[in-house]
PDB file of C-alpha atoms and ligand atoms in Angstrom:
ATOM      1  CA  MET N   1     -35.025  10.404  47.794  1.00 77.00           C
ATOM      2  CA  LYS N   2     -33.396   8.691  44.757  1.00 86.00           C
ATOM      3  CA  ILE N   3     -34.436   9.081  40.799  1.00 95.00           C
ATOM      4  CA  VAL N   4     -32.010   8.838  38.045  1.00 97.00           C
ATOM      5  CA  PHE N   5     -31.486  11.027  35.081  1.00 97.00           C
ATOM      6  CA  ALA N   6     -31.502   9.355  31.619  1.00 96.00           C
ATOM      7  CA  THR N   7     -29.025  11.060  30.253  1.00 94.00           C
ATOM      8  CA  ASN N   8     -25.425  10.464  28.033  1.00 90.00           C
ATOM      9  CA  ASN N   9     -23.995  14.435  28.856  1.00 93.00           C
ATOM     10  CA  PRO N  10     -21.672  14.134  31.770  1.00 92.00           C
ATOM     11  CA  HIS N  11     -22.768  17.750  31.972  1.00 91.00           C
ATOM     12  CA  LYS N  12     -26.129  18.126  31.628  1.00 93.00           C
ATOM     13  CA  LEU N  13     -26.137  15.609  34.724  1.00 93.00           C
ATOM     14  CA  ASP N  14     -23.213  17.720  36.749  1.00 90.00           C
ATOM     15  CA  GLU N  15     -25.587  20.743  36.754  1.00 87.00           C
ATOM     16  CA  ILE N  16     -28.669  19.090  37.420  1.00 89.00           C
ATOM     17  CA  ARG N  17     -26.743  17.531  40.246  1.00 91.00           C
ATOM     18  CA  LYS N  18     -26.322  21.184  40.978  1.00 88.00           C
ATOM     19  CA  ILE N  19     -29.060  22.777  41.471  1.00 85.00           C
ATOM     20  CA  THR N  20     -30.434  19.885  43.342  1.00 86.00           C
ATOM     21  CA  GLU N  21     -28.349  19.528  45.925  1.00 82.00           C
ATOM     22  CA  ASP N  22     -29.332  17.628  49.521  1.00 80.00           C
ATOM     23  CA  LYS N  23     -32.536  17.483  48.112  1.00 84.00           C
ATOM     24  CA  ILE N  24     -32.904  14.683  45.525  1.00 90.00           C
ATOM     25  CA  GLU N  25     -30.290  12.186  44.952  1.00 92.00           C
ATOM     26  CA  ILE N  26     -29.646  12.012  41.177  1.00 94.00           C
ATOM     27  CA  LEU N  27     -28.707   8.225  39.832  1.00 96.00           C
ATOM     28  CA  SER N  28     -26.067   8.815  36.939  1.00 96.00           C
ATOM     29  CA  LEU N  29     -27.147   5.688  33.929  1.00 97.00           C
ATOM     30  CA  ALA N  30     -23.237   4.404  35.335  1.00 96.00           C
ATOM     31  CA  ASP N  31     -25.184   4.501  38.204  1.00 96.00           C
ATOM     32  CA  ILE N  32     -27.905   1.911  37.610  1.00 96.00           C
ATOM     33  CA  ASN N  33     -25.187  -0.421  34.368  1.00 95.00           C
ATOM     34  CA  CYS N  34     -27.017   0.546  31.899  1.00 95.00           C
ATOM     35  CA  PHE N  35     -24.534   1.720  28.676  1.00 94.00           C
ATOM     36  CA  GLU N  36     -27.016   1.239  26.541  1.00 92.00           C
ATOM     37  CA  GLU N  37     -27.710   3.621  23.455  1.00 90.00           C
ATOM     38  CA  ILE N  38     -30.564   5.675  24.460  1.00 94.00           C
ATOM     39  CA  PRO N  39     -32.373   5.910  20.683  1.00 92.00           C
ATOM     40  CA  GLU N  40     -34.028   9.498  19.921  1.00 93.00           C
ATOM     41  CA  THR N  41     -36.104   9.497  17.518  1.00 95.00           C
ATOM     42  CA  GLY N  42     -37.859  12.204  17.535  1.00 96.00           C
ATOM     43  CA  THR N  43     -39.391  14.770  16.676  1.00 97.00           C
ATOM     44  CA  THR N  44     -39.974  17.101  19.596  1.00 98.00           C
ATOM     45  CA  LEU N  45     -38.506  17.813  22.662  1.00 98.00           C
ATOM     46  CA  GLU N  46     -41.179  16.353  24.851  1.00 98.00           C
ATOM     47  CA  GLU N  47     -41.607  13.041  22.078  1.00 98.00           C
ATOM     48  CA  ASN N  48     -38.060  12.713  22.564  1.00 98.00           C
ATOM     49  CA  ALA N  49     -37.716  13.662  26.065  1.00 98.00           C
ATOM     50  CA  LEU N  50     -40.236  10.733  27.299  1.00 98.00           C
ATOM     51  CA  MET N  51     -38.758   8.804  24.766  1.00 98.00           C
ATOM     52  CA  LYS N  52     -35.508   8.643  27.027  1.00 97.00           C
ATOM     53  CA  ALA N  53     -36.951   8.710  29.948  1.00 97.00           C
ATOM     54  CA  GLN N  54     -39.097   4.969  28.772  1.00 97.00           C
ATOM     55  CA  PHE N  55     -35.986   2.884  27.732  1.00 97.00           C
ATOM     56  CA  ILE N  56     -35.439   4.155  30.801  1.00 96.00           C
ATOM     57  CA  LYS N  57     -37.802   2.692  32.722  1.00 95.00           C
ATOM     58  CA  ASP N  58     -39.185  -0.521  30.626  1.00 95.00           C
ATOM     59  CA  LYS N  59     -35.516  -1.768  31.190  1.00 95.00           C
ATOM     60  CA  PHE N  60     -34.395  -1.053  34.322  1.00 94.00           C
ATOM     61  CA  GLY N  61     -37.574  -0.577  36.390  1.00 94.00           C
ATOM     62  CA  PHE N  62     -36.340   2.896  38.286  1.00 94.00           C
ATOM     63  CA  ASP N  63     -38.228   6.007  37.864  1.00 95.00           C
ATOM     64  CA  CYS N  64     -36.882   8.929  36.286  1.00 97.00           C
ATOM     65  CA  PHE N  65     -36.596  11.890  34.310  1.00 98.00           C
ATOM     66  CA  ALA N  66     -34.816  12.299  31.007  1.00 98.00           C
ATOM     67  CA  ASP N  67     -34.289  16.000  29.210  1.00 97.00           C
ATOM     68  CA  ASP N  68     -34.258  17.135  25.558  1.00 97.00           C
ATOM     69  CA  THR N  69     -33.143  20.209  24.322  1.00 97.00           C
ATOM     70  CA  GLY N  70     -32.778  22.837  21.480  1.00 98.00           C
ATOM     71  CA  LEU N  71     -31.484  25.960  20.462  1.00 98.00           C
ATOM     72  CA  GLU N  72     -34.113  27.426  18.100  1.00 98.00           C
ATOM     73  CA  VAL N  73     -32.982  29.939  16.476  1.00 98.00           C
ATOM     74  CA  ASP N  74     -35.285  32.291  14.729  1.00 98.00           C
ATOM     75  CA  ALA N  75     -33.277  33.289  11.668  1.00 98.00           C
ATOM     76  CA  LEU N  76     -33.519  29.263  10.672  1.00 98.00           C
ATOM     77  CA  ASP N  77     -37.539  29.175  11.622  1.00 98.00           C
ATOM     78  CA  GLY N  78     -36.696  27.923  14.359  1.00 98.00           C
ATOM     79  CA  ALA N  79     -33.461  24.929  13.531  1.00 98.00           C
ATOM     80  CA  PRO N  80     -31.463  23.511  14.744  1.00 98.00           C
ATOM     81  CA  GLY N  81     -34.510  23.316  17.362  1.00 98.00           C
ATOM     82  CA  VAL N  82     -34.941  19.142  18.495  1.00 98.00           C
ATOM     83  CA  TYR N  83     -32.185  18.686  15.341  1.00 97.00           C
ATOM     84  CA  SER N  84     -29.587  20.390  17.617  1.00 97.00           C
ATOM     85  CA  SER N  85     -26.904  17.640  17.955  1.00 95.00           C
ATOM     86  CA  ARG N  86     -26.592  16.134  14.627  1.00 94.00           C
ATOM     87  CA  TYR N  87     -26.869  20.277  13.414  1.00 97.00           C
ATOM     88  CA  ALA N  88     -23.629  19.670  11.466  1.00 97.00           C
ATOM     89  CA  GLY N  89     -23.905  15.983  10.640  1.00 96.00           C
ATOM     90  CA  GLU N  90     -24.696  12.405  12.239  1.00 90.00           C
ATOM     91  CA  SER N  91     -20.722  12.608  14.578  1.00 90.00           C
ATOM     92  CA  CYS N  92     -20.489  16.185  14.910  1.00 94.00           C
ATOM     93  CA  ASN N  93     -18.812  17.668  17.797  1.00 96.00           C
ATOM     94  CA  PRO N  94     -19.696  21.219  19.141  1.00 97.00           C
ATOM     95  CA  GLN N  95     -17.617  23.093  17.815  1.00 97.00           C
ATOM     96  CA  ASP N  96     -18.799  22.033  13.909  1.00 97.00           C
ATOM     97  CA  ASN N  97     -22.237  22.816  15.466  1.00 98.00           C
ATOM     98  CA  MET N  98     -20.880  26.250  16.937  1.00 98.00           C
ATOM     99  CA  GLU N  99     -19.580  26.798  13.537  1.00 98.00           C
ATOM    100  CA  LYS N 100     -22.114  25.551  10.604  1.00 98.00           C
ATOM    101  CA  MET N 101     -24.441  28.093  12.757  1.00 98.00           C
ATOM    102  CA  LEU N 102     -21.853  30.875  12.817  1.00 98.00           C
ATOM    103  CA  ARG N 103     -21.644  30.186   8.993  1.00 98.00           C
ATOM    104  CA  GLU N 104     -25.357  29.664   8.799  1.00 98.00           C
ATOM    105  CA  LEU N 105     -26.148  33.634  10.273  1.00 98.00           C
ATOM    106  CA  HIS N 106     -23.083  35.587   8.633  1.00 97.00           C
ATOM    107  CA  GLY N 107     -24.676  38.894   7.875  1.00 97.00           C
ATOM    108  CA  GLU N 108     -27.850  38.290   9.144  1.00 98.00           C
ATOM    109  CA  GLU N 109     -29.183  40.871  11.151  1.00 97.00           C
ATOM    110  CA  ASN N 110     -31.394  38.867  13.443  1.00 98.00           C
ATOM    111  CA  ARG N 111     -29.509  36.529  15.195  1.00 98.00           C
ATOM    112  CA  LYS N 112     -32.851  36.185  18.067  1.00 98.00           C
ATOM    113  CA  ALA N 113     -32.565  32.794  19.514  1.00 98.00           C
ATOM    114  CA  ARG N 114     -33.723  31.074  22.446  1.00 98.00           C
ATOM    115  CA  PHE N 115     -32.320  27.122  24.406  1.00 98.00           C
ATOM    116  CA  ARG N 116     -36.116  25.528  25.521  1.00 98.00           C
ATOM    117  CA  THR N 117     -35.761  22.157  27.308  1.00 98.00           C
ATOM    118  CA  VAL N 118     -38.357  19.689  28.240  1.00 98.00           C
ATOM    119  CA  ILE N 119     -37.850  17.148  30.927  1.00 98.00           C
ATOM    120  CA  ALA N 120     -40.306  14.606  31.278  1.00 98.00           C
ATOM    121  CA  LEU N 121     -40.871  11.961  34.307  1.00 98.00           C
ATOM    122  CA  LEU N 122     -41.991   8.406  34.552  1.00 98.00           C
ATOM    123  CA  LEU N 123     -42.772   8.829  38.476  1.00 96.00           C
ATOM    124  CA  LYS N 124     -45.804   5.775  39.275  1.00 92.00           C
ATOM    125  CA  ASP N 125     -46.803   5.301  36.668  1.00 87.00           C
ATOM    126  CA  GLU N 126     -47.051   9.095  35.639  1.00 96.00           C
ATOM    127  CA  GLN N 127     -45.555  11.483  33.006  1.00 97.00           C
ATOM    128  CA  HIS N 128     -45.142  14.661  34.066  1.00 98.00           C
ATOM    129  CA  PHE N 129     -43.783  17.414  31.480  1.00 98.00           C
ATOM    130  CA  PHE N 130     -41.763  20.396  32.869  1.00 98.00           C
ATOM    131  CA  GLU N 131     -40.403  23.599  30.935  1.00 98.00           C
ATOM    132  CA  GLY N 132     -38.156  25.491  30.881  1.00 98.00           C
ATOM    133  CA  GLU N 133     -37.095  28.223  28.451  1.00 98.00           C
ATOM    134  CA  ILE N 134     -34.544  31.549  27.850  1.00 98.00           C
ATOM    135  CA  GLY N 135     -34.181  33.652  25.113  1.00 98.00           C
ATOM    136  CA  GLY N 136     -31.197  35.595  23.735  1.00 98.00           C
ATOM    137  CA  GLU N 137     -28.835  35.946  20.578  1.00 98.00           C
ATOM    138  CA  ILE N 138     -26.388  33.853  18.614  1.00 98.00           C
ATOM    139  CA  ILE N 139     -23.002  36.469  18.505  1.00 98.00           C
ATOM    140  CA  CYS N 140     -20.837  35.967  15.865  1.00 98.00           C
ATOM    141  CA  GLU N 141     -18.440  34.472  17.091  1.00 98.00           C
ATOM    142  CA  LYS N 142     -17.115  32.264  20.476  1.00 98.00           C
ATOM    143  CA  ARG N 143     -16.559  33.600  23.688  1.00 98.00           C
ATOM    144  CA  GLY N 144     -15.729  31.399  27.746  1.00 98.00           C
ATOM    145  CA  THR N 145     -14.991  28.591  27.629  1.00 97.00           C
ATOM    146  CA  ALA N 146     -17.051  27.261  30.860  1.00 97.00           C
ATOM    147  CA  GLY N 147     -20.257  25.344  29.840  1.00 95.00           C
ATOM    148  CA  PHE N 148     -20.938  22.747  26.819  1.00 96.00           C
ATOM    149  CA  GLY N 149     -22.438  22.779  23.553  1.00 97.00           C
ATOM    150  CA  TYR N 150     -23.852  25.980  21.677  1.00 98.00           C
ATOM    151  CA  ASP N 151     -22.426  28.709  25.260  1.00 98.00           C
ATOM    152  CA  PRO N 152     -20.248  30.265  24.164  1.00 98.00           C
ATOM    153  CA  ILE N 153     -22.184  31.889  20.864  1.00 98.00           C
ATOM    154  CA  PHE N 154     -25.308  32.126  23.734  1.00 98.00           C
ATOM    155  CA  LEU N 155     -25.388  35.527  24.602  1.00 98.00           C
ATOM    156  CA  PRO N 156     -28.626  35.424  26.755  1.00 98.00           C
ATOM    157  CA  ASP N 157     -31.200  38.677  27.408  1.00 98.00           C
ATOM    158  CA  GLY N 158     -30.256  41.144  30.014  1.00 98.00           C
ATOM    159  CA  TYR N 159     -26.478  40.140  29.881  1.00 98.00           C
ATOM    160  CA  ASP N 160     -23.091  41.436  27.758  1.00 98.00           C
ATOM    161  CA  LYS N 161     -21.356  37.463  29.019  1.00 98.00           C
ATOM    162  CA  THR N 162     -22.695  34.440  27.224  1.00 98.00           C
ATOM    163  CA  PHE N 163     -23.162  31.586  28.839  1.00 98.00           C
ATOM    164  CA  ALA N 164     -19.397  30.241  28.655  1.00 98.00           C
ATOM    165  CA  GLU N 165     -18.128  32.414  29.604  1.00 98.00           C
ATOM    166  CA  LEU N 166     -20.689  32.943  33.051  1.00 98.00           C
ATOM    167  CA  GLY N 167     -20.218  29.927  34.091  1.00 95.00           C
ATOM    168  CA  ASN N 168     -21.927  27.397  35.828  1.00 92.00           C
ATOM    169  CA  ASP N 169     -22.579  28.802  39.249  1.00 92.00           C
ATOM    170  CA  GLU N 170     -23.674  31.568  36.724  1.00 95.00           C
ATOM    171  CA  LYS N 171     -26.011  30.022  34.372  1.00 95.00           C
ATOM    172  CA  ASN N 172     -27.255  27.224  36.846  1.00 92.00           C
ATOM    173  CA  ARG N 173     -29.644  30.699  38.173  1.00 94.00           C
ATOM    174  CA  ILE N 174     -31.394  31.524  34.825  1.00 96.00           C
ATOM    175  CA  SER N 175     -30.801  29.047  32.290  1.00 97.00           C
ATOM    176  CA  HIS N 176     -33.621  26.767  30.300  1.00 97.00           C
ATOM    177  CA  ARG N 177     -32.849  23.799  32.327  1.00 95.00           C
ATOM    178  CA  ALA N 178     -32.091  25.286  35.895  1.00 94.00           C
ATOM    179  CA  ILE N 179     -35.495  26.887  35.242  1.00 97.00           C
ATOM    180  CA  ALA N 180     -37.126  23.296  33.710  1.00 97.00           C
ATOM    181  CA  THR N 181     -35.183  21.002  36.753  1.00 94.00           C
ATOM    182  CA  GLN N 182     -37.112  23.884  39.462  1.00 93.00           C
ATOM    183  CA  LYS N 183     -40.131  23.246  38.205  1.00 96.00           C
ATOM    184  CA  LEU N 184     -39.557  19.407  38.781  1.00 96.00           C
ATOM    185  CA  VAL N 185     -37.840  19.694  41.884  1.00 92.00           C
ATOM    186  CA  ASP N 186     -40.491  21.663  43.143  1.00 93.00           C
ATOM    187  CA  PHE N 187     -43.390  18.924  41.649  1.00 95.00           C
ATOM    188  CA  LEU N 188     -41.029  15.614  43.291  1.00 92.00           C
ATOM    189  CA  LEU N 189     -41.002  17.489  47.303  1.00 87.00           C
ATOM    190  CA  ARG N 190     -44.432  18.487  46.091  1.00 90.00           C
ATOM    191  CA  ASN N 191     -45.372  14.328  45.192  1.00 86.00           C
TER     192      ASN N 191
HETATM  193  P1  LIG M   1     -29.172  12.654  25.959  1.00 56.55           P
HETATM  194  O1  LIG M   1     -29.626  12.751  25.289  1.00 56.55           O
HETATM  195  O2  LIG M   1     -27.860  11.951  26.436  1.00 56.55           O
HETATM  196  O3  LIG M   1     -29.691  13.606  27.025  1.00 56.55           O
HETATM  197  P2  LIG M   1     -27.517  15.441  24.162  1.00 56.55           P
HETATM  198  O4  LIG M   1     -25.714  16.065  24.717  1.00 56.55           O
HETATM  199  O5  LIG M   1     -27.810  14.615  23.865  1.00 56.55           O
HETATM  200  O6  LIG M   1     -27.666  14.259  26.244  1.00 56.55           O
HETATM  201  P3  LIG M   1     -29.648  17.127  24.019  1.00 56.55           P
HETATM  202  O7  LIG M   1     -29.844  15.951  22.976  1.00 56.55           O
HETATM  203  O8  LIG M   1     -30.993  17.781  25.031  1.00 56.55           O
HETATM  204  O9  LIG M   1     -28.423  16.475  24.615  1.00 56.55           O
HETATM  205  O10 LIG M   1     -28.355  18.234  23.263  1.00 56.55           O
HETATM  206  C1  LIG M   1     -29.183  18.765  22.393  1.00 56.55           C
HETATM  207  C2  LIG M   1     -28.219  19.608  21.595  1.00 56.55           C
HETATM  208  O11 LIG M   1     -28.245  20.732  22.616  1.00 56.55           O
HETATM  209  C3  LIG M   1     -26.574  18.546  21.770  1.00 56.55           C
HETATM  210  O12 LIG M   1     -26.390  18.979  20.754  1.00 56.55           O
HETATM  211  C4  LIG M   1     -25.926  20.234  23.535  1.00 56.55           C
HETATM  212  O13 LIG M   1     -24.763  20.421  23.661  1.00 56.55           O
HETATM  213  C5  LIG M   1     -27.096  20.547  22.930  1.00 56.55           C
HETATM  214  N1  LIG M   1     -27.163  21.828  24.873  1.00 56.55           N
HETATM  215  C6  LIG M   1     -28.744  21.624  24.760  1.00 56.55           C
HETATM  216  N2  LIG M   1     -28.358  21.796  26.109  1.00 56.55           N
HETATM  217  C7  LIG M   1     -27.417  22.639  26.327  1.00 56.55           C
HETATM  218  C8  LIG M   1     -27.047  24.009  26.970  1.00 56.55           C
HETATM  219  O14 LIG M   1     -27.599  23.993  28.300  1.00 56.55           O
HETATM  220  N3  LIG M   1     -25.481  25.294  26.763  1.00 56.55           N
HETATM  221  C9  LIG M   1     -25.478  24.876  25.332  1.00 56.55           C
HETATM  222  N4  LIG M   1     -25.765  23.239  24.548  1.00 56.55           N
HETATM  223  C10 LIG M   1     -26.570  22.421  24.988  1.00 56.55           C
END
Protein backbone atom coordinates (compact mmCIF):
# COMPACT_ATOMS: atom_id res chain seq x y z
CA MET A 1 0.00 0.00 0.00
CA LYS A 2 1.18 3.54 -0.86
CA ILE A 3 -0.10 6.73 0.68
CA VAL A 4 1.03 10.37 0.77
CA PHE A 5 1.94 12.06 4.05
CA ALA A 6 1.18 15.78 3.61
CA THR A 7 3.92 17.32 5.74
CA ASN A 8 6.80 19.71 5.19
CA ASN A 9 8.44 18.53 8.40
CA PRO A 10 11.17 15.95 7.59
CA HIS A 11 11.32 14.81 11.24
CA LYS A 12 7.65 13.82 11.16
CA LEU A 13 8.21 11.92 7.91
CA ASP A 14 11.15 10.04 9.44
CA GLU A 15 9.19 9.22 12.59
CA ILE A 16 6.19 7.88 10.70
CA ARG A 17 8.32 5.89 8.24
CA LYS A 18 10.07 4.20 11.17
CA ILE A 19 6.72 3.34 12.75
CA THR A 20 5.06 2.06 9.54
CA GLU A 21 8.28 0.37 8.32
CA ASP A 22 7.60 -2.31 5.71
CA LYS A 23 3.82 -2.31 6.28
CA ILE A 24 2.92 0.81 4.32
CA GLU A 25 4.93 2.85 1.80
CA ILE A 26 4.75 6.50 2.76
CA LEU A 27 5.27 9.00 -0.09
CA SER A 28 6.55 12.47 0.77
CA LEU A 29 5.40 15.72 -0.84
CA ALA A 30 8.70 15.77 -2.78
CA ASP A 31 7.91 12.25 -4.10
CA ILE A 32 4.74 13.67 -5.73
CA ASN A 33 6.47 16.90 -6.83
CA CYS A 34 4.54 19.12 -4.48
CA PHE A 35 6.63 22.08 -3.39
CA GLU A 36 3.82 24.43 -2.47
CA GLU A 37 3.02 26.09 0.83
CA ILE A 38 0.07 24.20 2.34
CA PRO A 39 -2.46 26.40 4.16
CA GLU A 40 -2.83 25.78 7.89
CA THR A 41 -5.30 28.42 9.03
CA GLY A 42 -7.72 26.37 11.14
CA THR A 43 -8.47 26.95 14.80
CA THR A 44 -8.32 23.28 15.88
CA LEU A 45 -5.88 20.44 15.29
CA GLU A 46 -8.66 18.52 13.49
CA GLU A 47 -9.36 21.42 11.09
CA ASN A 48 -5.68 21.94 10.29
CA ALA A 49 -4.96 18.24 9.75
CA LEU A 50 -7.94 17.97 7.41
CA MET A 51 -7.02 21.18 5.58
CA LYS A 52 -3.51 19.87 4.83
CA ALA A 53 -4.77 16.47 3.65
CA GLN A 54 -7.60 18.02 1.58
CA PHE A 55 -5.18 20.38 -0.17
CA ILE A 56 -3.14 17.45 -1.47
CA LYS A 57 -6.19 15.35 -2.36
CA ASP A 58 -7.75 18.25 -4.33
CA LYS A 59 -4.57 19.29 -6.18
CA PHE A 60 -2.86 15.95 -6.71
CA GLY A 61 -5.64 13.37 -6.39
CA PHE A 62 -3.78 11.04 -4.03
CA ASP A 63 -5.21 9.33 -0.98
CA CYS A 64 -3.30 10.97 1.80
CA PHE A 65 -3.07 11.89 5.46
CA ALA A 66 -1.74 14.81 7.45
CA ASP A 67 -0.91 15.34 11.10
CA ASP A 68 -1.39 18.43 13.19
CA THR A 69 0.23 18.50 16.60
CA GLY A 70 0.05 20.90 19.51
CA LEU A 71 1.64 21.24 22.91
CA GLU A 72 -1.07 22.09 25.48
CA VAL A 73 0.20 23.59 28.74
CA ASP A 74 -2.21 23.68 31.70
CA ALA A 75 -0.80 26.83 33.31
CA LEU A 76 -1.20 28.60 29.93
CA ASP A 77 -4.86 27.49 29.62
CA GLY A 78 -3.98 24.96 26.93
CA ALA A 79 -1.78 27.33 24.87
CA PRO A 80 0.05 27.22 22.54
CA GLY A 81 -2.01 24.23 21.28
CA VAL A 82 -2.91 24.60 17.63
CA TYR A 83 -0.61 27.66 17.44
CA SER A 84 2.49 25.76 18.67
CA SER A 85 4.60 26.34 15.56
CA ARG A 86 4.11 30.14 15.68
CA TYR A 87 4.13 30.56 19.46
CA ALA A 88 6.99 33.10 19.44
CA GLY A 89 5.85 34.86 16.24
CA GLU A 90 5.32 34.27 12.53
CA SER A 91 8.90 33.49 11.45
CA CYS A 92 10.16 31.98 14.69
CA ASN A 93 12.15 28.78 15.09
CA PRO A 94 11.90 25.99 17.70
CA GLN A 95 14.55 27.65 19.90
CA ASP A 96 12.51 30.90 20.02
CA ASN A 97 9.37 28.89 20.89
CA MET A 98 11.09 26.99 23.72
CA GLU A 99 12.67 30.15 25.13
CA LYS A 100 9.31 31.93 25.14
CA MET A 101 7.70 28.98 26.93
CA LEU A 102 10.44 28.82 29.56
CA ARG A 103 10.02 32.59 30.14
CA GLU A 104 6.22 32.32 30.41
CA LEU A 105 6.48 29.45 32.90
CA HIS A 106 9.26 31.06 34.97
CA GLY A 107 8.35 30.58 38.66
CA GLU A 108 5.25 28.54 37.77
CA GLU A 109 4.77 25.39 39.84
CA ASN A 110 2.13 23.71 37.71
CA ARG A 111 4.14 22.56 34.69
CA LYS A 112 1.75 19.90 33.44
CA ALA A 113 1.41 19.65 29.66
CA ARG A 114 0.54 17.25 26.90
CA PHE A 115 1.36 16.72 23.25
CA ARG A 116 -1.69 15.97 21.17
CA THR A 117 -1.61 14.76 17.56
CA VAL A 118 -4.58 14.50 15.24
CA ILE A 119 -4.14 12.64 11.96
CA ALA A 120 -6.71 13.25 9.20
CA LEU A 121 -6.89 10.54 6.54
CA LEU A 122 -8.62 10.93 3.17
CA LEU A 123 -9.11 7.46 1.75
CA LYS A 124 -11.49 6.55 -1.06
CA ASP A 125 -13.37 9.86 -0.57
CA GLU A 126 -13.97 9.27 3.12
CA GLN A 127 -12.54 11.21 6.07
CA HIS A 128 -11.14 9.49 9.14
CA PHE A 129 -9.44 10.92 12.23
CA PHE A 130 -6.96 9.31 14.63
CA GLU A 131 -5.71 10.89 17.83
CA GLY A 132 -2.81 10.33 20.17
CA GLU A 133 -1.70 12.15 23.28
CA ILE A 134 0.96 11.90 25.94
CA GLY A 135 1.08 13.74 29.25
CA GLY A 136 4.17 15.12 30.86
CA GLU A 137 5.69 18.31 32.17
CA ILE A 138 7.70 21.26 30.91
CA ILE A 139 11.06 21.30 32.67
CA CYS A 140 12.96 24.49 33.50
CA GLU A 141 15.81 24.15 30.98
CA LYS A 142 16.49 22.44 27.63
CA ARG A 143 17.96 18.93 27.81
CA GLY A 144 19.02 16.61 24.98
CA THR A 145 19.62 16.89 21.27
CA ALA A 146 17.46 14.23 19.56
CA GLY A 147 13.98 14.81 18.15
CA PHE A 148 12.71 18.24 17.14
CA GLY A 149 10.46 21.13 18.13
CA TYR A 150 9.71 21.25 21.86
CA ASP A 151 11.32 17.84 22.61
CA PRO A 152 14.20 19.22 24.77
CA ILE A 153 11.81 20.75 27.35
CA PHE A 154 9.17 17.97 27.48
CA LEU A 155 9.50 15.25 30.12
CA PRO A 156 6.96 12.50 29.46
CA ASP A 157 5.11 11.09 32.52
CA GLY A 158 6.97 8.17 34.11
CA TYR A 159 10.37 9.09 32.60
CA ASP A 160 13.31 11.08 33.91
CA LYS A 161 14.55 11.99 30.43
CA THR A 162 13.10 14.49 27.96
CA PHE A 163 11.98 13.31 24.53
CA ALA A 164 15.23 14.83 23.21
CA GLU A 165 17.28 12.75 25.68
CA LEU A 166 15.30 9.53 25.17
CA GLY A 167 16.22 9.44 21.47
CA ASN A 168 14.11 8.59 18.46
CA ASP A 169 13.58 4.86 19.06
CA GLU A 170 12.15 5.36 22.54
CA LYS A 171 10.16 8.46 21.52
CA ASN A 172 8.66 6.51 18.62
CA ARG A 173 7.47 3.82 21.02
CA ILE A 174 5.54 6.11 23.35
CA SER A 175 4.82 9.44 21.70
CA HIS A 176 1.55 11.18 20.81
CA ARG A 177 2.43 10.65 17.12
CA ALA A 178 3.27 6.97 17.68
CA ILE A 179 -0.14 6.39 19.31
CA ALA A 180 -2.06 8.18 16.53
CA THR A 181 0.06 6.52 13.84
CA GLN A 182 -0.51 3.05 15.25
CA LYS A 183 -4.27 3.66 15.01
CA LEU A 184 -3.83 4.87 11.41
CA VAL A 185 -1.75 1.82 10.47
CA ASP A 186 -4.21 -0.63 12.07
CA PHE A 187 -7.02 1.05 10.14
CA LEU A 188 -5.16 1.04 6.81
CA LEU A 189 -4.22 -2.61 7.16
CA ARG A 190 -7.89 -3.48 7.75
CA ASN A 191 -9.21 -1.41 4.79
P1 LIG B 1 3.60 20.24 8.96
O1 LIG B 1 2.44 21.14 9.28
O2 LIG B 1 4.21 20.51 7.62
O3 LIG B 1 3.26 18.78 9.12
P2 LIG B 1 4.84 21.48 11.29
O4 LIG B 1 6.22 21.37 11.87
O5 LIG B 1 4.32 22.85 10.95
O6 LIG B 1 4.78 20.49 10.03
P3 LIG B 1 2.71 21.13 13.28
O7 LIG B 1 2.00 22.36 12.81
O8 LIG B 1 1.91 19.90 13.51
O9 LIG B 1 3.86 20.73 12.26
O10 LIG B 1 3.57 21.39 14.59
C1 LIG B 1 3.30 22.39 15.51
C2 LIG B 1 4.50 22.68 16.35
O11 LIG B 1 4.66 21.65 17.30
C3 LIG B 1 5.83 22.83 15.62
O12 LIG B 1 6.51 23.90 16.24
C4 LIG B 1 6.56 21.55 15.87
O13 LIG B 1 7.93 21.74 15.95
C5 LIG B 1 5.98 21.13 17.23
N1 LIG B 1 5.92 19.66 17.28
C6 LIG B 1 5.12 18.86 16.51
N2 LIG B 1 5.35 17.57 16.81
C7 LIG B 1 6.30 17.56 17.79
C8 LIG B 1 6.98 16.55 18.49
O14 LIG B 1 6.75 15.26 18.25
N3 LIG B 1 7.91 16.90 19.41
C9 LIG B 1 8.17 18.19 19.66
N4 LIG B 1 7.59 19.22 19.03
C10 LIG B 1 6.67 18.92 18.10
